[in-house]
Amino acid sequence: MKTVVFTLGALLATMMTGSNTDSADEASVKSPEAAIVVRSNVVNAVRSDIFGGNITWIDYGYNIWDAKTNRPDPAILQKLKDTGITNLRYPGGCEGDYFHWAQAIGDSRTPQPHPFSHEWPTRDTERGVPYYPYFGPDEFSELCKAADITATIQLNAGTGAPQEAADYVRYCIDHGFQAAFFDVGNEPHLAGNGWELVPNIPIVKTPEEYVAFFNGCWSAVQSFAPQAKLGAVGLPTSHPLLRHSTWQQVVISQLADKMAYLDVHCGYAPYFKGEANDRDAALAFLAASKQIRAYIEEVKQELARYAPSAGPKVNIHITEYGPLGWPIDRTIVGGLCLAGILQELLCEPRITAANHLPTLNTPKSPTLIGVCDENFAPIPGRRIWDNVATYVFRLYAEMIGRDVLDVHVESATFDSPAVGLTPAQTGAPLVAAAAYHDAPKGYLSVFLINRNLDAPLSISVDTGFVRAKAVRETIIKADDYLAFNDWGHPRMVIPETNGAADIEVKSGVFHMTLAKHSLTRIDFTSAHG
């Protein structure tokens, strides 16, 4: 395999910059050029646990549980398998820190606070309305077994107690449910300063209170399951949602020798669209992976700084990630944002698990699987479809087990404005590329993201394999960067897969033109050489 780096002589194209309008006149830019070189060194392996999802105890687990048959809905279960999801995190984000697991088993269950109850968050009085937990720990266990996937259990560090959390770990073990990971809490560092998701039911903790909770849970679990993997909650100090500036220092310095991983939710972008126009929001989505990479590096540095001995050995989990900001998140731009995030997660050895949020839900969410009816209700009369994110997720999940190769990209760049909680970005690459290699079988797949909203992009790619032969090309594209799939139009954006006879590879190098705002995957065989 060749290791020489091709240097692009000049990028003579116009950069793609942010616009304050959606004017078609401002959409005419020249096609920039980019050069991609696949290098020989392996930077990571594609781990299966990166392709997790989140599921909730509310609404029958996003209505995947059929109460009439007392089993998973067969159609949704099959879609879960087809999408490539390998792990599910339960009982679900913020709602998990109000959830008492022991009250959600058996025939007589206690209604639990529903933090996202009707019309939330417009009416404070309606937050936290009690909801019957039809989809409890036992139903979740049955779902994971039916889907043949692993589980991440989020322990209640909000309204729960350390012993209650430890008892949930014991319950899983005693009932033969081998959860892979246990998150001690969700986001106790985000709430506070007079604000709580559910009024009068606080879940916020100071760093010191959280450390005490984790230690109590950890000590109890150690007495019966020292092999259980418990993760502590963190967030990079520069993150705008962190309410306690000393959180990382206190948590890492005191828990690094006990936690199996640090759980950070820094894989979202841009959180919400706000008043931004569509184009500015789209640019923020496309540049999001640059900011996420910066957050990942910050977390690694903080682990090393605050726990010099144990910190560098601590893995990182991102158990909530994905495009977030209605309605752009459901569009093809949201799908390209997800592609960029996945490429960052897959090339980082310290990240050993990640869970997309949410997995399936009503349309106003960046879901992997669409499930609802024409009135946006989940049942009855529902339809199940693939969102743009579904296709993107599946294409990368097919790379599980392959080597992640180092890729060098020279490309024009673009700037994006601040949108939501994502700061402005400068110098974001217009093209992003990744390569995944199955050495025993001689397969190579190259992923190419064109972030230009306005024009195709001409590129050259040096695969690094002299005898590489392109055999298949898959493209996700649309004329309109706001195109999306929904109940009424489930196939507005679908992958186009065909042979790659028109891709001529000479000595491992080929040239092609990427469609505007698109994701292209090219599969090669006979890649030894």
Short mmCIF file of N, CA, C and O in Angstrom, two decimals, residues 287-381:
data_model
loop_
_atom_site.label_atom_id
_atom_site.label_comp_id
_atom_site.label_asym_id
_atom_site.label_seq_id
_atom_site.Cartn_x
_atom_site.Cartn_y
_atom_site.Cartn_z
N ALA A 287 -21.03 22.17 9.49
CA ALA A 287 -19.75 22.42 10.16
C ALA A 287 -19.68 21.83 11.55
O ALA A 287 -18.65 21.92 12.22
N ALA A 288 -20.77 21.19 12.00
CA ALA A 288 -20.87 20.75 13.39
C ALA A 288 -19.78 19.78 13.82
O ALA A 288 -19.30 19.83 14.95
N SER A 289 -19.38 18.89 12.93
CA SER A 289 -18.39 17.88 13.33
C SER A 289 -17.06 18.49 13.72
O SER A 289 -16.31 17.92 14.51
N LYS A 290 -16.75 19.67 13.20
CA LYS A 290 -15.51 20.35 13.57
C LYS A 290 -15.54 20.73 15.05
O LYS A 290 -14.56 20.57 15.78
N GLN A 291 -16.69 21.25 15.50
CA GLN A 291 -16.83 21.61 16.91
C GLN A 291 -16.84 20.36 17.80
O GLN A 291 -16.25 20.35 18.88
N ILE A 292 -17.49 19.31 17.33
CA ILE A 292 -17.55 18.08 18.11
C ILE A 292 -16.16 17.48 18.28
O ILE A 292 -15.80 16.99 19.35
N ARG A 293 -15.35 17.53 17.24
CA ARG A 293 -13.96 17.07 17.35
C ARG A 293 -13.21 17.89 18.40
O ARG A 293 -12.45 17.33 19.21
N ALA A 294 -13.45 19.19 18.43
CA ALA A 294 -12.79 20.03 19.43
C ALA A 294 -13.21 19.64 20.84
O ALA A 294 -12.38 19.62 21.77
N TYR A 295 -14.49 19.33 21.03
CA TYR A 295 -14.97 18.90 22.34
C TYR A 295 -14.32 17.58 22.77
O TYR A 295 -13.94 17.39 23.93
N ILE A 296 -14.20 16.65 21.83
CA ILE A 296 -13.59 15.36 22.13
C ILE A 296 -12.14 15.55 22.59
O ILE A 296 -11.68 14.95 23.57
N GLU A 297 -11.41 16.39 21.87
CA GLU A 297 -10.02 16.65 22.25
C GLU A 297 -9.94 17.31 23.63
O GLU A 297 -9.05 17.01 24.42
N GLU A 298 -10.89 18.19 23.92
CA GLU A 298 -10.90 18.85 25.23
C GLU A 298 -11.14 17.84 26.34
O GLU A 298 -10.48 17.89 27.39
N VAL A 299 -12.04 16.90 26.13
CA VAL A 299 -12.31 15.87 27.13
C VAL A 299 -11.06 15.02 27.37
O VAL A 299 -10.70 14.72 28.51
N LYS A 300 -10.38 14.64 26.31
CA LYS A 300 -9.14 13.85 26.45
C LYS A 300 -8.09 14.62 27.25
O LYS A 300 -7.41 14.06 28.12
N GLN A 301 -7.97 15.90 26.96
CA GLN A 301 -6.99 16.73 27.68
C GLN A 301 -7.35 16.86 29.15
O GLN A 301 -6.48 16.83 30.02
N GLU A 302 -8.63 17.00 29.44
CA GLU A 302 -9.06 17.14 30.83
C GLU A 302 -8.87 15.84 31.61
O GLU A 302 -8.52 15.86 32.80
N LEU A 303 -9.09 14.71 30.97
CA LEU A 303 -8.83 13.43 31.62
C LEU A 303 -7.36 13.31 32.00
O LEU A 303 -7.02 12.84 33.09
N ALA A 304 -6.49 13.74 31.11
CA ALA A 304 -5.05 13.68 31.38
C ALA A 304 -4.63 14.71 32.42
O ALA A 304 -3.76 14.44 33.27
N ARG A 305 -5.23 15.88 32.39
CA ARG A 305 -4.84 16.96 33.30
C ARG A 305 -5.29 16.68 34.74
O ARG A 305 -4.52 16.87 35.69
N TYR A 306 -6.53 16.23 34.91
CA TYR A 306 -7.08 16.09 36.26
C TYR A 306 -6.83 14.73 36.89
O TYR A 306 -7.02 14.57 38.10
N ALA A 307 -6.40 13.76 36.08
CA ALA A 307 -6.05 12.44 36.63
C ALA A 307 -4.89 11.89 35.79
O ALA A 307 -5.08 11.01 34.95
N PRO A 308 -3.69 12.41 35.99
CA PRO A 308 -2.54 12.06 35.14
C PRO A 308 -2.26 10.56 35.05
O PRO A 308 -1.80 10.08 34.01
N SER A 309 -2.55 9.83 36.10
CA SER A 309 -2.27 8.40 36.09
C SER A 309 -3.41 7.59 35.48
O SER A 309 -3.21 6.83 34.53
N ALA A 310 -4.61 7.76 36.01
CA ALA A 310 -5.75 6.95 35.57
C ALA A 310 -6.49 7.56 34.37
O ALA A 310 -7.06 6.82 33.56
N GLY A 311 -6.48 8.88 34.26
CA GLY A 311 -7.27 9.56 33.23
C GLY A 311 -7.03 9.10 31.81
O GLY A 311 -7.99 8.85 31.06
N PRO A 312 -5.77 8.99 31.37
CA PRO A 312 -5.51 8.57 29.98
C PRO A 312 -6.00 7.16 29.66
O PRO A 312 -6.06 6.78 28.49
N LYS A 313 -6.34 6.38 30.69
CA LYS A 313 -6.82 5.01 30.48
C LYS A 313 -8.35 4.94 30.43
O LYS A 313 -8.90 3.88 30.12
N VAL A 314 -9.01 6.04 30.76
CA VAL A 314 -10.48 6.05 30.81
C VAL A 314 -11.04 6.19 29.40
O VAL A 314 -10.65 7.09 28.65
N ASN A 315 -11.97 5.30 29.04
CA ASN A 315 -12.63 5.41 27.75
C ASN A 315 -13.68 6.52 27.79
O ASN A 315 -14.06 7.01 28.85
N ILE A 316 -14.16 6.87 26.62
CA ILE A 316 -15.17 7.92 26.48
C ILE A 316 -16.39 7.33 25.79
O ILE A 316 -16.27 6.64 24.78
N HIS A 317 -17.56 7.60 26.37
CA HIS A 317 -18.82 7.24 25.73
C HIS A 317 -19.59 8.51 25.40
O HIS A 317 -19.60 9.46 26.20
N ILE A 318 -20.23 8.53 24.25
CA ILE A 318 -21.11 9.64 23.89
C ILE A 318 -22.49 9.04 23.69
O ILE A 318 -22.86 8.65 22.59
N THR A 319 -23.22 8.92 24.80
CA THR A 319 -24.48 8.17 24.76
C THR A 319 -25.68 8.99 24.31
O THR A 319 -26.81 8.52 24.41
N GLU A 320 -25.44 10.19 23.84
CA GLU A 320 -26.46 10.95 23.13
C GLU A 320 -25.74 11.76 22.05
O GLU A 320 -24.92 12.61 22.35
N TYR A 321 -26.04 11.46 20.80
CA TYR A 321 -25.42 12.21 19.70
C TYR A 321 -26.37 12.28 18.52
O TYR A 321 -27.32 11.50 18.42
N GLY A 322 -26.10 13.20 17.63
CA GLY A 322 -26.88 13.29 16.40
C GLY A 322 -27.23 14.72 16.06
O GLY A 322 -27.01 15.65 16.84
N PRO A 323 -27.78 14.95 14.87
CA PRO A 323 -28.24 16.29 14.48
C PRO A 323 -29.46 16.66 15.32
O PRO A 323 -30.34 15.83 15.56
N LEU A 324 -29.50 17.87 15.80
CA LEU A 324 -30.59 18.28 16.67
C LEU A 324 -30.93 19.75 16.40
O LEU A 324 -30.09 20.62 16.59
N GLY A 325 -32.13 20.01 15.96
CA GLY A 325 -32.56 21.37 15.64
C GLY A 325 -33.67 21.35 14.61
O GLY A 325 -33.42 21.43 13.42
N TRP A 326 -34.90 21.18 15.08
CA TRP A 326 -36.06 21.08 14.20
C TRP A 326 -36.24 22.37 13.39
O TRP A 326 -36.07 23.45 13.93
N PRO A 327 -36.57 22.28 12.08
CA PRO A 327 -36.81 21.06 11.32
C PRO A 327 -35.63 20.64 10.44
O PRO A 327 -35.74 19.69 9.67
N ILE A 328 -34.49 21.34 10.53
CA ILE A 328 -33.37 21.03 9.65
C ILE A 328 -32.81 19.64 9.92
O ILE A 328 -32.29 18.98 9.01
N ASP A 329 -32.91 19.16 11.16
CA ASP A 329 -32.29 17.89 11.51
C ASP A 329 -32.81 16.71 10.70
O ASP A 329 -32.12 15.72 10.52
N ARG A 330 -34.04 16.80 10.21
CA ARG A 330 -34.61 15.67 9.46
C ARG A 330 -34.26 15.71 7.98
O ARG A 330 -34.57 14.77 7.24
N THR A 331 -33.65 16.79 7.51
CA THR A 331 -33.36 16.97 6.09
C THR A 331 -32.09 16.23 5.68
O THR A 331 -31.39 15.65 6.51
N ILE A 332 -31.76 16.33 4.39
CA ILE A 332 -30.52 15.73 3.93
C ILE A 332 -29.31 16.40 4.58
O ILE A 332 -28.29 15.76 4.84
N VAL A 333 -29.42 17.69 4.92
CA VAL A 333 -28.34 18.36 5.62
C VAL A 333 -28.14 17.74 7.00
O VAL A 333 -27.01 17.56 7.46
N GLY A 334 -29.26 17.40 7.69
CA GLY A 334 -29.14 16.70 8.96
C GLY A 334 -28.45 15.35 8.79
O GLY A 334 -27.65 14.94 9.63
N GLY A 335 -28.75 14.66 7.68
CA GLY A 335 -28.09 13.40 7.41
C GLY A 335 -26.60 13.56 7.19
O GLY A 335 -25.79 12.75 7.66
N LEU A 336 -26.20 14.62 6.48
CA LEU A 336 -24.77 14.88 6.27
C LEU A 336 -24.09 15.26 7.58
O LEU A 336 -22.92 14.93 7.81
N CYS A 337 -24.82 15.96 8.45
CA CYS A 337 -24.29 16.27 9.78
C CYS A 337 -24.01 14.97 10.53
O CYS A 337 -22.95 14.81 11.14
N LEU A 338 -24.95 14.03 10.48
CA LEU A 338 -24.76 12.74 11.14
C LEU A 338 -23.56 12.01 10.56
O LEU A 338 -22.77 11.41 11.29
N ALA A 339 -23.40 12.04 9.23
CA ALA A 339 -22.27 11.38 8.60
C ALA A 339 -20.95 11.95 9.12
O ALA A 339 -20.01 11.21 9.43
N GLY A 340 -20.87 13.28 9.23
CA GLY A 340 -19.66 13.91 9.74
C GLY A 340 -19.39 13.53 11.19
O GLY A 340 -18.24 13.29 11.58
N ILE A 341 -20.45 13.46 12.00
CA ILE A 341 -20.30 13.07 13.40
C ILE A 341 -19.78 11.63 13.49
O ILE A 341 -18.85 11.33 14.25
N LEU A 342 -20.38 10.74 12.72
CA LEU A 342 -19.95 9.33 12.75
C LEU A 342 -18.49 9.19 12.35
O LEU A 342 -17.74 8.40 12.95
N GLN A 343 -18.06 9.93 11.35
CA GLN A 343 -16.66 9.84 10.93
C GLN A 343 -15.72 10.27 12.05
O GLN A 343 -14.64 9.68 12.23
N GLU A 344 -16.12 11.27 12.83
CA GLU A 344 -15.30 11.70 13.96
C GLU A 344 -15.29 10.64 15.06
O GLU A 344 -14.25 10.36 15.66
N LEU A 345 -16.44 10.05 15.35
CA LEU A 345 -16.52 9.04 16.40
C LEU A 345 -15.72 7.79 16.04
O LEU A 345 -15.05 7.20 16.89
N LEU A 346 -15.79 7.40 14.77
CA LEU A 346 -15.17 6.14 14.37
C LEU A 346 -13.64 6.22 14.29
O LEU A 346 -12.97 5.19 14.40
N CYS A 347 -13.09 7.40 14.15
CA CYS A 347 -11.64 7.51 14.04
C CYS A 347 -10.97 7.76 15.39
O CYS A 347 -9.74 7.82 15.46
N GLU A 348 -11.76 7.87 16.47
CA GLU A 348 -11.20 8.16 17.78
C GLU A 348 -11.13 6.89 18.65
O GLU A 348 -12.17 6.38 19.09
N PRO A 349 -9.94 6.38 18.95
CA PRO A 349 -9.81 5.14 19.73
C PRO A 349 -10.38 5.23 21.13
O PRO A 349 -10.80 4.21 21.70
N ARG A 350 -10.40 6.41 21.71
CA ARG A 350 -10.88 6.54 23.09
C ARG A 350 -12.40 6.41 23.20
O ARG A 350 -12.93 6.14 24.28
N ILE A 351 -13.10 6.64 22.09
CA ILE A 351 -14.56 6.51 22.11
C ILE A 351 -14.92 5.06 21.82
O ILE A 351 -14.72 4.56 20.72
N THR A 352 -15.47 4.38 22.82
CA THR A 352 -15.74 2.95 22.68
C THR A 352 -17.23 2.63 22.59
O THR A 352 -17.60 1.49 22.33
N ALA A 353 -18.10 3.62 22.80
CA ALA A 353 -19.54 3.40 22.64
C ALA A 353 -20.22 4.74 22.43
O ALA A 353 -19.73 5.78 22.89
N ALA A 354 -21.34 4.71 21.73
CA ALA A 354 -22.11 5.92 21.47
C ALA A 354 -23.55 5.52 21.14
O ALA A 354 -23.79 4.44 20.59
N ASN A 355 -24.49 6.39 21.49
CA ASN A 355 -25.90 6.10 21.26
C ASN A 355 -26.59 7.31 20.63
O ASN A 355 -26.60 8.39 21.20
N HIS A 356 -27.18 7.08 19.47
CA HIS A 356 -27.93 8.14 18.78
C HIS A 356 -29.22 8.41 19.55
O HIS A 356 -29.81 7.52 20.15
N LEU A 357 -29.66 9.68 19.55
CA LEU A 357 -30.91 10.03 20.23
C LEU A 357 -31.78 10.86 19.30
O LEU A 357 -31.30 11.85 18.74
N PRO A 358 -33.06 10.52 19.19
CA PRO A 358 -33.65 9.27 19.65
C PRO A 358 -33.61 8.22 18.55
O PRO A 358 -33.16 8.49 17.45
N THR A 359 -34.09 7.03 18.89
CA THR A 359 -34.10 5.94 17.92
C THR A 359 -35.34 6.02 17.03
O THR A 359 -35.25 5.99 15.82
N LEU A 360 -36.50 6.13 17.65
CA LEU A 360 -37.72 6.29 16.88
C LEU A 360 -38.71 7.07 17.73
O LEU A 360 -38.69 7.02 18.95
N ASN A 361 -39.53 7.86 17.05
CA ASN A 361 -40.43 8.75 17.77
C ASN A 361 -41.34 9.42 16.75
O ASN A 361 -41.32 9.07 15.57
N THR A 362 -42.10 10.41 17.19
CA THR A 362 -42.91 11.20 16.26
C THR A 362 -41.99 12.10 15.43
O THR A 362 -40.82 12.25 15.75
N PRO A 363 -42.49 12.70 14.35
CA PRO A 363 -41.62 13.36 13.38
C PRO A 363 -40.75 14.49 13.91
O PRO A 363 -39.67 14.74 13.38
N LYS A 364 -41.19 15.23 14.92
CA LYS A 364 -40.42 16.40 15.33
C LYS A 364 -39.23 16.01 16.20
O LYS A 364 -39.04 16.50 17.31
N SER A 365 -38.43 15.13 15.69
CA SER A 365 -37.21 14.68 16.35
C SER A 365 -36.28 14.17 15.27
O SER A 365 -36.73 13.67 14.23
N PRO A 366 -34.96 14.23 15.50
CA PRO A 366 -34.01 13.73 14.50
C PRO A 366 -33.88 12.21 14.62
O PRO A 366 -32.85 11.68 15.00
N THR A 367 -34.94 11.49 14.30
CA THR A 367 -34.98 10.07 14.58
C THR A 367 -34.29 9.23 13.52
O THR A 367 -34.18 9.61 12.36
N LEU A 368 -33.88 8.04 13.94
CA LEU A 368 -33.33 7.08 12.99
C LEU A 368 -34.45 6.38 12.24
O LEU A 368 -34.29 6.00 11.08
N ILE A 369 -35.58 6.18 12.89
CA ILE A 369 -36.70 5.47 12.27
C ILE A 369 -37.96 6.31 12.44
O ILE A 369 -38.27 6.75 13.55
N GLY A 370 -38.68 6.54 11.36
CA GLY A 370 -39.92 7.29 11.43
C GLY A 370 -41.10 6.38 11.69
O GLY A 370 -41.28 5.38 11.01
N VAL A 371 -41.90 6.72 12.71
CA VAL A 371 -43.09 5.94 13.04
C VAL A 371 -44.19 6.91 13.48
O VAL A 371 -44.08 7.53 14.53
N CYS A 372 -45.24 7.06 12.69
CA CYS A 372 -46.39 7.86 13.10
C CYS A 372 -47.48 7.72 12.04
O CYS A 372 -47.31 7.02 11.05
N ASP A 373 -48.61 8.42 12.28
CA ASP A 373 -49.66 8.43 11.27
C ASP A 373 -49.75 9.83 10.66
O ASP A 373 -48.93 10.70 10.96
N GLU A 374 -50.75 10.06 9.83
CA GLU A 374 -50.84 11.32 9.11
C GLU A 374 -51.08 12.51 10.02
O GLU A 374 -50.85 13.66 9.65
N ASN A 375 -51.53 12.26 11.25
CA ASN A 375 -51.76 13.33 12.22
C ASN A 375 -50.63 13.43 13.23
O ASN A 375 -50.79 14.02 14.29
N PHE A 376 -49.48 12.82 12.90
CA PHE A 376 -48.29 12.83 13.74
C PHE A 376 -48.48 12.03 15.03
O PHE A 376 -47.75 12.22 15.99
N ALA A 377 -49.51 11.19 15.07
CA ALA A 377 -49.69 10.31 16.22
C ALA A 377 -49.01 8.98 15.93
O ALA A 377 -48.98 8.52 14.78
N PRO A 378 -48.43 8.33 16.95
CA PRO A 378 -47.69 7.10 16.69
C PRO A 378 -48.56 5.92 16.29
O PRO A 378 -48.14 5.07 15.52
N ILE A 379 -49.80 5.85 16.81
CA ILE A 379 -50.73 4.77 16.52
C ILE A 379 -52.14 5.32 16.67
O ILE A 379 -52.35 6.29 17.41
N PRO A 380 -53.18 4.74 16.01
CA PRO A 380 -53.09 3.69 14.99
C PRO A 380 -52.87 4.29 13.62
O PRO A 380 -52.65 5.49 13.50
N GLY A 381 -53.01 3.50 12.59
CA GLY A 381 -52.85 3.98 11.22
C GLY A 381 -51.44 4.42 10.93
O GLY A 381 -51.21 5.23 10.02
#
